[in-house]
Amino acid sequence: MPRNEHEIRLMMEKNDVFIQAAAGTGLINRFIWVWPPYSEEEKPYVSIHLEVGLMYTEENALLTCYCMKSNYINFEHSCVWIQRAEYEGEDEKYFNIERKKCRDMTLGGTVEIVSTDKAIELAKSGSWIKASDSVILDIDEDFYGCEAVSAPLYDAGMNEDDIEGLSFYVGKILCTDNAKDEMKADRYFQKLLKAVQETLKRCHSGRLGEETCESNHAFTEAVLALMPDMTTTKDIMCLPKESTLVMLENLVERLSRCSDTQLQHIASIGVCMYASPRSSNFNRNDAMILCKGCNGPNSKRVIFHSTNEQEIATTSRNLKEMLTQAFIPKVVTVCRSVRDGYTPRKEFPLIEEGVLGVLKAVYPDHVTDDTIHYDSELLGGRGGWYFRY
């Protein structure tokens, strides 16, 4: 059980863990995960019944254990206990046990993993989810597509060290703790990029002396001369002016090595907080990064899929068919997945318009413009990040 408020918040926020926590409290006893149409599943439908119990080790330690039953998967060992990962990036370990060792299995539930086509078929059957069922509906906008935000930087010849180096110095210079200041910091960064581009042009044309253009310190001074006075932006700066100048010199030096194409892509991506300030692990002093998302283009953790206007319309029709059933959800949550760089940022407005349009059409008496709440800390605000200017 959670020992303090911080652990309760972690249970509610941590990726996937919030679902386990909801099941562990008995809030939910059936979890249906519909895969997006662009994914490749081995089977269109899988159902697993999970039971959770307790077991004692030889050292009399009390541990949680799990047993699984399914008509769709053959488990070589149906019961396990899990050794939790102790460090970030470490995998948890599974240990097989006999069913009789897992006792007091009072908690249980069903997990269903379903393809989009199968979900539509089941919805039309009329018997999949009943009108009397109490449902939480969660829609993640990356159901429509998934892209690596940093891909244009790699395509333009940058590597991971280049990108992480820029991000490091951004985080040492700019510090914010709310979405309004986040936009202010990004505007400052945009002006810095333009000042670097202008100073490079002046160097290449010979309008600035060789001494200025070959000295990192002098080049930075020339860039800052085109910028607003730092006293007007001190509320978004991490350090005292002298320390910030040292970090700015490092950042400007790295930016000056970028090509014009690379600088344009960096401007499009911008800088943002690494996580929503509502997150329990948020720290203002580590907040700002190059807004590159969680996964690079070579990541094996996610399925990438670019989308377009026609495909977005098709996915919205699929979503409407899935939701046209007898039940009315008690609550609907929509996740943009834009800050972490999953949902394609350029297509996000069309995707969100499609999702909300479906909800209004399927639940006209419950979902209206007046009943939709937007988190005030959304990346880029209600209008979104890509078209922020």
Coordinates of C-alpha atoms in Angstrom, one line a residue:
M1 CA 0.0 0.0 0.0
P2 CA 1.2 3.6 -0.6
R3 CA 3.0 5.1 2.4
N4 CA 2.5 8.8 1.7
E5 CA 0.9 11.3 -0.5
H6 CA 3.8 11.3 -3.0
E7 CA 3.5 7.6 -3.6
I8 CA -0.3 8.0 -4.1
R9 CA 0.4 10.6 -6.8
L10 CA 3.0 8.3 -8.4
M11 CA 0.4 5.5 -8.6
M12 CA -2.0 7.9 -10.3
E13 CA 0.5 9.3 -12.8
K14 CA 3.2 6.8 -13.7
N15 CA 3.0 5.2 -17.1
D16 CA 0.8 2.1 -17.0
V17 CA 1.1 1.9 -13.2
F18 CA -2.1 4.1 -12.8
I19 CA -4.1 1.3 -14.5
Q20 CA -2.6 -1.3 -12.1
A21 CA -3.3 0.9 -9.2
A22 CA -6.9 1.4 -10.2
A23 CA -7.3 -2.4 -10.6
G24 CA -5.5 -3.0 -7.2
T25 CA -8.0 -0.8 -5.4
G26 CA -11.0 -2.4 -7.1
L27 CA -11.9 0.8 -9.0
I28 CA -11.8 -1.2 -12.2
N29 CA -12.1 -4.9 -12.9
R30 CA -12.1 -5.0 -16.6
F31 CA -9.5 -3.2 -18.9
I32 CA -10.0 -3.0 -22.6
W33 CA -7.1 -1.8 -24.7
V34 CA -7.9 -1.1 -28.4
W35 CA -4.8 -1.1 -30.5
P36 CA -4.6 1.6 -33.2
P37 CA -5.3 0.6 -36.8
Y38 CA -1.6 1.1 -37.8
S39 CA -0.3 -1.5 -35.3
E40 CA 0.4 -5.1 -36.2
E41 CA -1.1 -7.5 -33.7
E42 CA -0.6 -11.3 -33.8
K43 CA -4.2 -11.9 -32.8
P44 CA -7.2 -9.5 -33.3
Y45 CA -8.5 -10.4 -29.8
V46 CA -6.9 -11.7 -26.6
S47 CA -8.6 -11.9 -23.2
I48 CA -6.7 -12.7 -20.0
H49 CA -8.2 -13.2 -16.5
L50 CA -5.8 -12.0 -13.8
E51 CA -5.9 -12.8 -10.1
V52 CA -3.8 -11.1 -7.5
G53 CA -2.8 -12.7 -4.2
L54 CA -0.1 -12.9 -1.6
M55 CA 2.7 -15.3 -0.9
Y56 CA 5.4 -15.8 1.7
T57 CA 9.1 -16.4 0.8
E58 CA 11.3 -18.7 2.7
E59 CA 12.5 -15.7 4.6
N60 CA 8.9 -15.0 5.6
A61 CA 8.7 -11.9 3.4
L62 CA 5.2 -11.1 2.1
L63 CA 5.0 -10.5 -1.6
T64 CA 2.3 -9.9 -4.2
C65 CA 1.8 -12.7 -6.7
Y66 CA -0.3 -13.0 -9.9
C67 CA -2.0 -15.9 -11.7
M68 CA -3.3 -15.8 -15.3
K69 CA -5.9 -17.8 -17.2
S70 CA -6.7 -17.4 -20.9
N71 CA -8.4 -19.3 -23.7
Y72 CA -6.3 -17.3 -26.2
I73 CA -2.7 -17.7 -24.8
N74 CA -1.0 -20.8 -23.5
F75 CA 1.0 -20.0 -20.4
E76 CA 3.9 -22.3 -19.6
H77 CA 3.7 -21.0 -16.1
S78 CA 0.4 -19.4 -15.1
C79 CA 1.5 -17.9 -11.7
V80 CA 4.4 -15.5 -11.0
W81 CA 5.8 -13.1 -8.5
I82 CA 7.6 -10.0 -9.7
Q83 CA 10.8 -8.4 -8.4
R84 CA 10.4 -4.7 -9.0
A85 CA 13.1 -2.7 -10.8
E86 CA 15.2 -0.8 -8.3
Y87 CA 16.8 1.7 -10.8
E88 CA 15.6 3.7 -13.7
G89 CA 15.9 1.7 -17.0
E90 CA 16.2 -1.6 -15.1
D91 CA 13.8 -4.4 -16.1
E92 CA 11.6 -6.1 -13.5
K93 CA 12.2 -9.8 -13.1
Y94 CA 9.5 -12.6 -13.2
F95 CA 9.7 -15.7 -11.1
N96 CA 7.5 -18.7 -11.7
I97 CA 5.6 -20.3 -8.8
E98 CA 3.0 -23.0 -8.2
R99 CA -0.6 -21.8 -8.0
K100 CA -1.0 -23.2 -4.5
K101 CA 1.7 -20.7 -3.2
C102 CA -0.4 -17.7 -4.3
R103 CA -3.0 -17.3 -1.6
D104 CA -5.9 -14.9 -0.7
M105 CA -6.6 -14.1 -4.4
T106 CA -9.5 -11.8 -3.6
L107 CA -8.7 -9.3 -6.3
G108 CA -9.1 -10.2 -10.0
G109 CA -10.1 -8.8 -13.3
T110 CA -10.0 -9.2 -17.1
V111 CA -7.7 -7.6 -19.6
E112 CA -8.8 -7.5 -23.2
I113 CA -6.4 -6.5 -26.0
V114 CA -8.3 -5.8 -29.2
S115 CA -7.6 -4.7 -32.8
T116 CA -9.6 -1.7 -34.2
D117 CA -11.5 -3.9 -36.7
K118 CA -12.3 -6.5 -34.0
A119 CA -13.5 -3.7 -31.6
I120 CA -15.9 -2.5 -34.3
E121 CA -17.2 -6.0 -34.9
L122 CA -17.7 -6.6 -31.1
A123 CA -19.4 -3.2 -30.8
K124 CA -21.9 -4.1 -33.5
S125 CA -22.7 -7.4 -31.7
G126 CA -24.5 -5.5 -29.0
S127 CA -23.2 -7.8 -26.2
W128 CA -19.6 -6.7 -25.7
I129 CA -20.2 -3.8 -23.2
K130 CA -23.7 -3.5 -21.7
A131 CA -25.7 -0.4 -20.9
S132 CA -25.5 -1.2 -17.2
D133 CA -21.7 -1.3 -17.2
S134 CA -19.9 1.6 -15.5
V135 CA -17.2 2.8 -17.9
I136 CA -14.3 5.1 -17.9
L137 CA -13.4 6.0 -21.5
D138 CA -9.8 7.2 -22.2
I139 CA -8.8 8.3 -25.7
D140 CA -5.1 8.9 -26.4
E141 CA -4.6 11.0 -29.6
D142 CA -1.6 8.9 -30.6
F143 CA -4.3 6.3 -31.6
Y144 CA -4.3 8.3 -34.9
G145 CA -0.5 8.3 -35.5
C146 CA 2.9 8.5 -33.9
E147 CA 6.0 10.4 -34.9
A148 CA 9.5 11.1 -33.6
V149 CA 9.6 14.9 -33.0
S150 CA 13.4 14.9 -33.4
A151 CA 13.5 13.1 -36.7
P152 CA 14.0 16.3 -38.8
L153 CA 17.1 17.1 -36.7
Y154 CA 18.6 13.7 -37.5
D155 CA 17.6 14.0 -41.2
A156 CA 19.5 17.4 -41.2
G157 CA 22.7 15.7 -40.1
M158 CA 22.6 16.2 -36.3
N159 CA 23.3 13.3 -33.9
E160 CA 22.2 12.4 -30.4
D161 CA 25.2 14.2 -28.8
D162 CA 24.4 17.4 -30.7
I163 CA 20.8 17.3 -29.6
E164 CA 21.4 16.4 -26.0
G165 CA 24.2 19.0 -25.8
L166 CA 21.8 21.8 -26.9
S167 CA 19.1 20.5 -24.5
F168 CA 21.6 20.5 -21.6
Y169 CA 22.5 24.1 -21.9
V170 CA 18.9 25.2 -22.5
G171 CA 18.1 23.6 -19.1
K172 CA 20.9 25.5 -17.5
I173 CA 19.7 28.8 -18.8
L174 CA 15.9 28.7 -18.8
C175 CA 13.8 27.7 -15.8
T176 CA 10.0 27.8 -15.7
D177 CA 7.2 26.2 -13.7
N178 CA 4.0 27.0 -15.6
A179 CA 2.7 27.0 -19.2
K180 CA 2.6 30.8 -19.5
D181 CA 6.3 31.2 -18.6
E182 CA 7.1 28.1 -20.8
M183 CA 5.8 30.1 -23.8
K184 CA 7.8 33.2 -22.7
A185 CA 11.0 31.1 -22.5
D186 CA 10.3 29.6 -25.9
R187 CA 9.9 33.1 -27.4
Y188 CA 13.2 34.1 -25.8
F189 CA 14.8 31.0 -27.4
Q190 CA 13.3 31.9 -30.8
K191 CA 14.8 35.4 -30.6
L192 CA 18.2 33.8 -29.7
L193 CA 18.1 31.6 -32.7
K194 CA 17.3 34.6 -35.0
A195 CA 20.1 36.6 -33.4
V196 CA 22.5 33.7 -34.0
Q197 CA 21.4 33.5 -37.7
E198 CA 21.8 37.2 -38.2
T199 CA 25.2 37.3 -36.5
L200 CA 26.4 34.4 -38.7
K201 CA 25.2 36.2 -41.8
R202 CA 27.1 39.3 -40.7
C203 CA 30.2 37.2 -40.2
H204 CA 29.9 35.5 -43.6
S205 CA 29.4 38.9 -45.4
G206 CA 32.4 40.4 -43.6
R207 CA 30.3 43.1 -41.8
L208 CA 31.7 41.8 -38.5
G209 CA 35.4 41.8 -37.9
E210 CA 37.4 38.5 -37.9
E211 CA 38.3 38.9 -34.3
T212 CA 34.6 39.0 -33.3
C213 CA 33.6 36.1 -35.5
E214 CA 36.4 33.8 -34.3
S215 CA 36.1 34.4 -30.6
N216 CA 33.3 32.5 -28.8
H217 CA 33.0 35.3 -26.2
A218 CA 33.0 38.1 -28.8
F219 CA 30.5 36.3 -31.0
T220 CA 28.2 35.7 -28.0
E221 CA 28.4 39.4 -27.2
A222 CA 27.4 40.3 -30.8
V223 CA 24.4 37.9 -30.5
L224 CA 23.3 39.3 -27.2
A225 CA 23.5 42.8 -28.6
L226 CA 20.5 41.9 -30.8
M227 CA 18.6 40.4 -27.8
P228 CA 16.4 42.1 -25.2
D229 CA 18.2 43.1 -22.0
M230 CA 18.5 40.1 -19.6
T231 CA 17.0 42.0 -16.8
T232 CA 13.6 41.9 -18.6
T233 CA 13.7 38.1 -18.7
K234 CA 15.2 37.3 -15.3
D235 CA 12.0 35.5 -14.2
I236 CA 12.6 32.7 -16.7
M237 CA 16.4 32.5 -16.1
C238 CA 17.9 29.8 -13.8
L239 CA 21.0 31.5 -12.6
P240 CA 22.4 35.0 -11.7
K241 CA 23.3 37.0 -14.7
E242 CA 27.1 36.2 -14.6
S243 CA 26.5 32.4 -14.5
T244 CA 23.8 32.6 -17.2
L245 CA 26.3 34.4 -19.5
V246 CA 28.7 31.6 -19.2
M247 CA 26.0 29.0 -20.1
L248 CA 24.7 31.2 -22.9
E249 CA 28.2 31.4 -24.4
N250 CA 28.2 27.5 -24.6
L251 CA 24.8 27.4 -26.1
V252 CA 25.5 30.1 -28.7
E253 CA 28.7 28.3 -29.6
R254 CA 26.8 25.1 -30.3
L255 CA 24.1 26.9 -32.2
S256 CA 26.7 28.7 -34.4
R257 CA 27.9 25.3 -35.6
C258 CA 24.5 24.4 -36.9
S259 CA 23.5 24.8 -40.5
D260 CA 20.6 27.2 -41.4
T261 CA 18.4 24.1 -42.1
Q262 CA 19.2 22.7 -38.7
L263 CA 18.4 26.0 -37.0
Q264 CA 15.1 26.2 -38.8
H265 CA 14.1 22.7 -37.4
I266 CA 15.3 23.6 -33.9
A267 CA 13.1 26.7 -34.1
S268 CA 10.1 24.6 -35.1
I269 CA 10.7 22.1 -32.2
G270 CA 11.4 24.9 -29.7
V271 CA 12.0 24.5 -26.0
C272 CA 9.6 23.4 -23.4
M273 CA 9.3 21.9 -19.9
Y274 CA 10.3 18.2 -19.9
A275 CA 7.0 17.3 -18.1
S276 CA 3.8 19.0 -17.0
P277 CA 4.3 21.0 -13.8
R278 CA 1.5 19.0 -12.4
S279 CA 3.7 15.9 -12.4
S280 CA 4.9 14.7 -9.0
N281 CA 8.5 14.4 -10.2
F282 CA 8.6 17.9 -11.7
N283 CA 11.5 20.1 -10.7
R284 CA 11.7 23.8 -11.9
N285 CA 15.5 23.7 -12.0
D286 CA 15.5 20.7 -14.5
A287 CA 12.5 21.9 -16.4
M288 CA 13.4 23.2 -19.8
I289 CA 14.7 21.1 -22.7
L290 CA 14.8 21.1 -26.4
C291 CA 11.1 20.1 -27.0
K292 CA 12.2 16.8 -28.8
G293 CA 9.9 14.3 -27.1
C294 CA 10.8 11.0 -25.4
N295 CA 11.7 8.8 -28.4
G296 CA 14.2 9.3 -31.2
P297 CA 13.6 8.0 -34.7
N298 CA 15.5 4.8 -34.0
S299 CA 13.5 3.9 -30.9
K300 CA 12.2 0.3 -30.8
R301 CA 9.8 1.2 -27.9
V302 CA 7.0 2.6 -30.1
I303 CA 5.4 2.0 -33.5
F304 CA 5.9 5.1 -35.7
H305 CA 3.2 6.0 -38.2
S306 CA 2.6 9.3 -40.0
T307 CA -0.9 10.2 -40.9
N308 CA -2.8 12.6 -43.2
E309 CA -6.2 14.3 -43.4
Q310 CA -7.9 11.4 -45.2
E311 CA -6.6 8.8 -42.8
I312 CA -7.6 11.0 -39.8
A313 CA -11.1 11.1 -41.1
T314 CA -11.1 7.3 -41.5
T315 CA -9.8 6.8 -37.9
S316 CA -12.5 9.1 -36.6
R317 CA -15.2 7.0 -38.4
N318 CA -13.7 3.9 -36.8
L319 CA -13.7 5.5 -33.4
K320 CA -17.4 6.5 -33.8
E321 CA -18.3 2.9 -34.8
M322 CA -16.5 1.5 -31.8
L323 CA -18.3 3.9 -29.4
T324 CA -21.8 3.5 -30.9
Q325 CA -22.9 1.1 -28.2
A326 CA -25.5 1.0 -25.4
F327 CA -23.2 2.3 -22.6
I328 CA -22.7 5.9 -21.7
P329 CA -19.3 6.5 -20.0
K330 CA -19.2 8.0 -16.5
V331 CA -16.2 10.1 -17.5
V332 CA -14.2 10.7 -20.6
T333 CA -10.5 11.6 -20.6
V334 CA -8.5 12.7 -23.7
C335 CA -4.7 12.6 -23.7
R336 CA -2.9 14.7 -26.3
S337 CA 0.5 13.0 -26.0
V338 CA 2.1 16.0 -27.6
R339 CA 4.6 17.0 -24.9
D340 CA 6.2 13.5 -24.9
G341 CA 6.3 13.6 -28.7
Y342 CA 4.0 10.8 -29.7
T343 CA 1.0 12.4 -31.4
P344 CA 2.1 14.1 -34.7
R345 CA 2.3 17.8 -33.7
K346 CA 1.4 19.2 -37.1
E347 CA -1.7 17.1 -37.4
F348 CA -2.8 17.4 -33.8
P349 CA -5.5 20.1 -34.3
L350 CA -7.2 17.9 -36.9
I351 CA -6.9 14.8 -34.7
E352 CA -8.3 16.5 -31.6
E353 CA -11.1 18.1 -33.7
G354 CA -11.9 14.5 -34.9
V355 CA -11.9 13.0 -31.4
L356 CA -14.1 15.7 -29.9
G357 CA -16.4 15.6 -32.9
V358 CA -17.0 11.9 -32.4
L359 CA -17.7 12.3 -28.7
K360 CA -20.2 15.1 -29.3
A361 CA -21.9 13.0 -32.0
V362 CA -22.1 9.8 -30.0
Y363 CA -23.0 11.4 -26.6
P364 CA -24.8 14.6 -27.7
D365 CA -26.6 15.0 -24.3
H366 CA -23.4 14.7 -22.3
V367 CA -20.4 16.0 -24.3
T368 CA -20.7 19.7 -25.4
D369 CA -18.3 22.6 -25.6
D370 CA -19.4 23.6 -22.1
T371 CA -18.6 20.2 -20.5
I372 CA -15.1 19.9 -22.0
H373 CA -12.3 20.9 -19.6
Y374 CA -8.8 21.9 -20.8
D375 CA -5.9 21.6 -18.5
S376 CA -4.3 25.1 -18.1
E377 CA -0.8 23.5 -18.3
L378 CA -1.3 22.0 -21.7
L379 CA 1.8 22.4 -23.9
G380 CA 1.2 25.4 -26.1
G381 CA -2.1 26.0 -24.3
R382 CA -5.5 25.1 -25.7
G383 CA -4.4 25.9 -29.3
G384 CA -1.5 23.5 -29.2
W385 CA 2.3 23.7 -29.7
Y386 CA 2.9 23.5 -33.5
F387 CA 0.9 26.6 -34.3
R388 CA 2.0 28.5 -31.2
Y389 CA 3.0 31.6 -33.1

